[in-house]
Amino acid sequence: MSTAREQPIFSTRAHVFQIDPATKRNWIPAGKHALTVSYFYDATRNVYRIISIGGAKAIINSTVTPNMTFTKTSQKFGQWADSRANTVYGLGFASEQHLTQFAEKFQEVKEAARLAREKSQDGGELTSPALALAAHQVPPSPLVSANGPGDEKLFRSQSADVPGPAERERLKKMLSEGSVGEVQWEAEFFALQDSNNKLAGALREANAAAAQWRQQLEAQRAEAERLRQRVAELEAQAAVAEPPSVSEKEGPGQSLEQLEALVQTKDQEIQTLKSQTGGTREALDATEREEAQQKVQDLETRNAELEHQLRATERSLEEARAERERARAEVGRAAQLLDVRLFELSELREGLARLAEGTP
């Protein structure tokens, strides 16, 4: 193949893939590294081609026709079918911007190819590729779905010509593959539903556990408050001194010296009893306060642990809710995609039925 007579119009780099001719479902990479993919204009033949060279081998040599359609199957991946080469090419770009630029150029080149065909049919000639690249947006060709690997689904553009027996056989094969893909999507949808139900159950259990831990925390707080009040009462009782009172009756006829001696004796007894009673009461009060303070510390430690568990549970609850929302979104996307696949399969079946009816 020679490009000496051709003019490069646009070039970019992308990872090149081709559909597996055996399964028509899996991608086969052209190499481990990205390759240069270019649009060329052949002024002699007045055609546009997409060319990519890997070493000394032409990986892509695709002539752009008005019936071709470039389809974006993800943010960085696009593909088109070449009926002449009987294959589907896929390109993986480094960014969404590169994919958009390539897709826009594909639309321009396809429009230029359409204008070139119309000019050739009218007997005129295009004098410059710039006239062909004055892009006018045209609606894309109708698409027929053929399931591919992962999110990157394959599309083949329908030919404007009346399909022959080989084309009908190919459509029957694609219909069979579409039925297999439909079963796979349904299985995926039910798996996502089951996952969503499990997440909902886990969320309910987390809510119940969180409510139980909140009740325990409130009970522990009430107990801690009661013990604090008890400690305060004990401290107030210890601060209040109860002066003992001893009354002595004076007998008639006692002398002043005897009374003074008796008073001194009773004072000594009072001091002795006060020291004994006060020491015992202080020891008991101190022991009770220490036990109450220890219980308060234990309750505060338990409260801190319960609060930590409650925060961990609340975080787990938020994560479970977020996971449930993600699962719901995935189920919704799967349901939408399944509806699209079912609609495409229905259209394909109707088209096949019309082809069968039109066959003599």
Coordinates of C-alpha atoms in Angstrom, one line a residue:
M1 CA 0.0 0.0 0.0
S2 CA 1.3 3.5 -0.9
T3 CA 0.2 6.8 0.5
A4 CA 2.4 9.0 -1.8
R5 CA -0.5 10.2 -3.8
E6 CA -2.7 10.7 -0.7
Q7 CA -2.8 13.8 1.5
P8 CA -3.0 13.4 5.3
I9 CA -6.0 15.4 6.7
F10 CA -6.0 14.5 10.4
S11 CA -3.9 12.3 12.7
T12 CA -4.2 11.1 16.3
R13 CA -3.0 8.2 18.5
A14 CA -5.2 5.4 19.9
H15 CA -5.1 1.8 20.9
V16 CA -6.4 -0.2 17.9
F17 CA -8.8 -3.2 18.1
Q18 CA -10.5 -5.5 15.7
I19 CA -13.5 -7.7 16.3
D20 CA -12.8 -11.4 16.7
P21 CA -14.0 -12.9 13.3
A22 CA -14.9 -16.2 15.0
T23 CA -17.1 -14.9 17.8
K24 CA -18.1 -11.5 16.5
R25 CA -18.2 -10.5 20.2
N26 CA -14.7 -10.1 21.6
W27 CA -12.1 -7.4 20.8
I28 CA -8.6 -8.4 19.6
P29 CA -5.9 -5.7 20.3
A30 CA -3.6 -4.8 17.4
G31 CA -0.7 -4.2 19.8
K32 CA 0.4 -3.3 23.3
H33 CA 0.9 0.3 22.5
A34 CA -1.1 3.1 21.0
L35 CA -0.7 3.6 17.2
T36 CA -1.0 6.6 14.9
V37 CA -4.4 6.7 13.2
S38 CA -4.8 9.1 10.2
Y39 CA -7.4 10.3 7.7
F40 CA -6.1 10.4 4.2
Y41 CA -7.6 12.0 1.0
D42 CA -6.8 10.2 -2.3
A43 CA -7.2 13.0 -4.9
T44 CA -6.8 10.6 -7.8
R45 CA -9.7 8.3 -6.8
N46 CA -11.5 11.1 -4.8
V47 CA -11.9 8.9 -1.7
Y48 CA -11.1 9.2 2.0
R49 CA -9.5 6.5 4.0
I50 CA -8.6 5.8 7.6
I51 CA -5.1 4.2 7.8
S52 CA -3.0 3.0 10.7
I53 CA 0.4 1.3 10.2
G54 CA 1.9 -1.1 12.8
G55 CA 5.5 -1.7 11.9
A56 CA 5.4 -2.8 8.2
K57 CA 1.8 -3.9 8.4
A58 CA -1.4 -1.9 7.7
I59 CA -3.5 -2.5 10.8
I60 CA -6.4 -0.3 9.5
N61 CA -7.1 0.4 5.8
S62 CA -10.7 1.5 5.8
T63 CA -12.3 3.5 3.0
V64 CA -14.9 5.8 4.4
T65 CA -18.4 5.6 2.7
P66 CA -21.6 7.6 3.4
N67 CA -23.2 4.5 4.9
M68 CA -20.6 4.2 7.7
T69 CA -21.3 5.3 11.3
F70 CA -18.8 6.0 14.0
T71 CA -20.3 5.1 17.4
K72 CA -19.1 6.2 20.8
T73 CA -19.6 3.2 23.2
S74 CA -17.9 4.8 26.2
Q75 CA -16.2 8.0 27.2
K76 CA -12.9 7.0 25.6
F77 CA -13.9 4.2 23.1
G78 CA -15.4 4.3 19.7
Q79 CA -16.0 1.9 16.8
W80 CA -17.2 1.6 13.2
A81 CA -18.0 -1.3 10.9
D82 CA -16.3 -1.7 7.5
S83 CA -18.5 -3.9 5.3
R84 CA -15.8 -4.1 2.6
A85 CA -13.2 -5.5 5.0
N86 CA -16.0 -7.5 6.8
T87 CA -14.8 -6.4 10.2
V88 CA -15.4 -3.9 13.0
Y89 CA -12.6 -1.5 14.1
G90 CA -12.4 -0.1 17.7
L91 CA -10.2 2.7 19.0
G92 CA -9.4 3.4 22.6
F93 CA -8.3 7.0 23.2
A94 CA -6.4 8.6 26.0
S95 CA -9.1 11.2 26.7
E96 CA -12.7 12.0 25.8
Q97 CA -11.5 15.1 23.9
H98 CA -9.4 12.9 21.5
L99 CA -12.4 10.7 21.0
T100 CA -14.7 13.7 20.2
Q101 CA -12.2 15.1 17.7
F102 CA -11.9 11.8 15.9
A103 CA -15.7 11.4 15.8
E104 CA -16.2 14.9 14.5
K105 CA -13.6 14.4 11.8
F106 CA -15.3 11.1 10.9
Q107 CA -18.5 12.9 10.4
E108 CA -16.8 15.5 8.2
V109 CA -15.1 12.9 6.1
K110 CA -18.3 10.9 5.7
E111 CA -20.1 14.0 4.5
A112 CA -17.3 14.7 2.1
A113 CA -17.5 11.2 0.8
R114 CA -21.3 11.6 0.3
L115 CA -20.7 14.8 -1.7
A116 CA -18.1 13.2 -3.8
R117 CA -20.4 10.3 -4.6
E118 CA -23.2 12.8 -5.6
K119 CA -20.8 14.8 -7.8
S120 CA -19.5 11.6 -9.5
Q121 CA -23.1 10.5 -10.2
D122 CA -23.9 14.0 -11.6
G123 CA -20.8 13.9 -13.8
G124 CA -19.0 16.6 -11.9
E125 CA -15.7 16.6 -10.1
L126 CA -14.6 17.9 -6.8
T127 CA -11.7 20.3 -7.3
S128 CA -10.4 20.3 -3.8
P129 CA -10.8 18.3 -0.6
A130 CA -11.5 21.5 1.2
L131 CA -14.9 21.6 -0.5
A132 CA -15.6 18.1 0.7
L133 CA -14.7 18.9 4.3
A134 CA -17.2 21.8 4.5
A135 CA -19.0 19.6 6.9
H136 CA -22.8 19.5 7.0
Q137 CA -24.3 17.5 9.8
V138 CA -26.4 14.6 8.5
P139 CA -28.4 12.2 10.6
P140 CA -26.6 8.9 11.4
S141 CA -27.5 5.8 9.5
P142 CA -29.8 3.3 11.2
L143 CA -27.9 0.9 13.5
V144 CA -28.3 -2.8 14.1
S145 CA -27.0 -4.0 17.5
A146 CA -24.5 -6.8 17.9
N147 CA -23.5 -7.4 21.5
G148 CA -19.9 -7.0 22.4
P149 CA -17.7 -7.4 25.5
G150 CA -18.3 -5.3 28.6
D151 CA -19.7 -1.8 28.0
E152 CA -18.3 -1.5 24.5
K153 CA -21.2 -2.7 22.3
L154 CA -20.7 -3.2 18.6
F155 CA -22.8 -1.6 15.9
R156 CA -23.0 -2.4 12.2
S157 CA -24.4 0.1 9.7
Q158 CA -27.1 -1.2 7.5
S159 CA -26.6 -1.1 3.7
A160 CA -28.8 1.0 1.6
D161 CA -28.9 -1.9 -1.0
V162 CA -31.4 -4.7 -0.8
P163 CA -29.7 -7.5 1.2
G164 CA -29.0 -10.8 -0.5
P165 CA -29.1 -14.3 1.0
A166 CA -25.7 -13.8 2.6
E167 CA -26.9 -10.7 4.3
R168 CA -30.1 -12.4 5.5
E169 CA -28.0 -15.2 7.0
R170 CA -25.8 -12.6 8.7
L171 CA -28.9 -11.0 10.2
K172 CA -30.2 -14.4 11.4
K173 CA -26.9 -15.0 13.1
M174 CA -27.0 -11.5 14.7
L175 CA -30.5 -12.2 15.9
S176 CA -29.3 -15.3 17.6
E177 CA -26.4 -13.5 19.2
G178 CA -28.9 -10.7 20.3
S179 CA -31.0 -13.4 22.1
V180 CA -28.0 -14.6 24.0
G181 CA -27.1 -11.1 24.9
E182 CA -30.7 -10.5 26.1
V183 CA -30.5 -13.5 28.5
Q184 CA -27.1 -12.2 29.8
W185 CA -28.6 -8.8 30.5
E186 CA -31.6 -10.3 32.3
A187 CA -29.3 -12.4 34.5
E188 CA -27.3 -9.3 35.3
F189 CA -30.4 -7.4 36.1
F190 CA -31.7 -10.0 38.5
A191 CA -28.3 -10.3 40.2
L192 CA -28.3 -6.5 40.8
Q193 CA -31.9 -6.8 42.2
D194 CA -30.7 -9.5 44.6
S195 CA -27.7 -7.4 45.7
N196 CA -30.1 -4.5 46.3
N197 CA -32.3 -6.6 48.5
K198 CA -29.4 -7.8 50.5
L199 CA -28.2 -4.2 51.0
A200 CA -31.7 -3.2 52.1
G201 CA -31.7 -6.0 54.7
A202 CA -28.3 -4.9 56.0
L203 CA -29.5 -1.4 56.2
R204 CA -32.5 -2.4 58.3
E205 CA -30.3 -4.4 60.7
A206 CA -27.9 -1.5 61.0
N207 CA -30.8 0.8 61.9
A208 CA -32.1 -1.6 64.5
A209 CA -28.6 -1.9 66.1
A210 CA -28.1 1.8 66.1
A211 CA -31.5 2.3 67.9
Q212 CA -30.5 -0.3 70.5
W213 CA -27.2 1.3 71.1
R214 CA -28.8 4.7 71.6
Q215 CA -31.1 3.3 74.2
Q216 CA -28.2 1.7 76.1
L217 CA -26.3 5.0 75.9
E218 CA -29.3 6.9 77.4
A219 CA -29.6 4.4 80.2
Q220 CA -25.9 4.7 81.0
R221 CA -26.1 8.4 81.0
A222 CA -29.0 8.4 83.4
E223 CA -27.1 6.0 85.7
A224 CA -24.0 8.2 85.6
E225 CA -26.1 11.3 86.5
R226 CA -27.7 9.4 89.5
L227 CA -24.2 8.4 90.8
R228 CA -23.0 12.0 90.5
Q229 CA -25.9 13.2 92.6
R230 CA -25.2 10.5 95.2
V231 CA -21.5 11.6 95.4
A232 CA -22.5 15.2 95.9
E233 CA -24.9 14.2 98.7
L234 CA -22.2 12.2 100.5
E235 CA -19.7 15.1 100.2
A236 CA -22.3 17.5 101.7
Q237 CA -23.0 15.1 104.6
A238 CA -19.3 14.7 105.3
A239 CA -18.9 18.5 105.4
V240 CA -21.6 19.0 108.1
A241 CA -20.4 18.3 111.6
E242 CA -22.9 17.1 114.2
P243 CA -21.9 18.5 117.6
P244 CA -22.7 16.0 120.3
S245 CA -24.6 17.3 123.4
V246 CA -24.3 15.8 126.8
S247 CA -26.5 16.9 129.6
E248 CA -25.7 16.3 133.1
K249 CA -28.1 16.8 136.0
E250 CA -26.6 18.4 139.0
G251 CA -27.4 16.8 142.3
P252 CA -28.3 19.0 145.2
G253 CA -25.5 19.4 147.7
Q254 CA -22.6 18.9 145.2
S255 CA -19.7 21.3 145.6
L256 CA -18.3 23.5 142.9
E257 CA -15.0 21.5 142.7
Q258 CA -16.9 18.3 142.2
L259 CA -18.9 19.9 139.4
E260 CA -15.8 21.2 137.7
A261 CA -14.1 17.8 137.9
L262 CA -17.3 16.1 136.6
V263 CA -17.4 18.6 133.7
Q264 CA -13.7 18.0 132.8
T265 CA -14.4 14.2 133.0
K266 CA -17.3 14.5 130.7
D267 CA -15.4 16.7 128.3
Q268 CA -12.7 14.1 128.0
E269 CA -15.3 11.4 127.4
I270 CA -16.9 13.7 124.7
Q271 CA -13.6 14.2 123.0
T272 CA -12.9 10.5 123.1
L273 CA -16.3 9.6 121.6
K274 CA -16.1 12.4 119.0
S275 CA -12.7 11.1 117.8
Q276 CA -13.9 7.6 117.6
T277 CA -17.2 8.4 115.9
G278 CA -15.7 11.0 113.6
G279 CA -12.9 8.6 112.4
T280 CA -15.3 5.8 111.7
R281 CA -17.7 8.0 109.8
E282 CA -15.0 9.7 107.8
A283 CA -13.5 6.2 106.9
L284 CA -17.0 5.0 105.8
D285 CA -17.8 8.2 103.8
A286 CA -14.3 8.1 102.1
T287 CA -14.8 4.4 101.1
E288 CA -18.3 5.1 99.8
R289 CA -17.1 8.1 97.8
E290 CA -14.2 6.2 96.3
E291 CA -16.6 3.4 95.2
A292 CA -19.0 5.9 93.8
Q293 CA -16.3 7.8 92.0
Q294 CA -15.0 4.5 90.6
K295 CA -18.5 3.6 89.3
V296 CA -18.7 7.1 87.7
Q297 CA -15.4 6.6 86.0
D298 CA -16.4 3.2 84.8
L299 CA -19.7 4.5 83.5
E300 CA -18.0 7.4 81.8
T301 CA -15.6 4.9 80.1
R302 CA -18.6 2.8 79.1
N303 CA -20.3 5.9 77.7
A304 CA -17.3 6.8 75.7
E305 CA -17.1 3.3 74.2
L306 CA -20.8 3.4 73.4
E307 CA -20.5 6.8 71.8
H308 CA -17.6 5.4 69.7
Q309 CA -19.7 2.4 68.7
L310 CA -22.6 4.7 67.8
R311 CA -20.4 6.9 65.6
A312 CA -19.0 3.8 63.9
T313 CA -22.5 2.4 63.4
E314 CA -23.7 5.8 62.0
R315 CA -20.7 5.7 59.5
S316 CA -21.6 2.1 58.6
L317 CA -25.2 3.2 58.1
E318 CA -24.2 6.1 55.8
E319 CA -22.0 3.8 53.8
A320 CA -24.7 1.2 53.5
R321 CA -27.1 3.9 52.4
A322 CA -24.6 5.1 49.8
E323 CA -24.0 1.6 48.6
R324 CA -27.8 1.1 48.4
E325 CA -28.1 4.2 46.3
R326 CA -25.3 3.1 44.0
A327 CA -27.0 -0.3 43.6
R328 CA -30.3 1.4 42.8
A329 CA -28.5 3.5 40.2
E330 CA -26.9 0.4 38.7
V331 CA -30.2 -1.4 38.6
G332 CA -31.8 1.6 36.9
R333 CA -29.0 1.8 34.3
A334 CA -29.2 -2.0 33.8
A335 CA -33.0 -1.8 33.3
Q336 CA -32.7 1.1 30.9
L337 CA -30.0 -0.7 28.9
L338 CA -32.1 -3.9 28.9
D339 CA -35.1 -1.9 27.6
V340 CA -32.8 -0.6 24.8
R341 CA -31.6 -4.1 23.9
L342 CA -35.1 -5.5 23.9
F343 CA -36.3 -2.6 21.7
E344 CA -33.3 -3.2 19.3
L345 CA -34.0 -6.9 19.3
S346 CA -37.7 -6.3 18.5
E347 CA -36.7 -4.0 15.6
L348 CA -34.2 -6.6 14.3
R349 CA -36.9 -9.3 14.5
E350 CA -39.4 -7.1 12.6
G351 CA -36.7 -6.4 10.0
L352 CA -36.0 -10.1 9.6
A353 CA -39.6 -10.8 9.3
R354 CA -40.0 -8.2 6.6
L355 CA -37.0 -9.7 4.8
A356 CA -38.5 -13.2 5.0
E357 CA -41.8 -12.0 3.7
G358 CA -40.1 -10.2 0.8
T359 CA -38.1 -13.3 -0.2
P360 CA -39.7 -15.1 -3.1

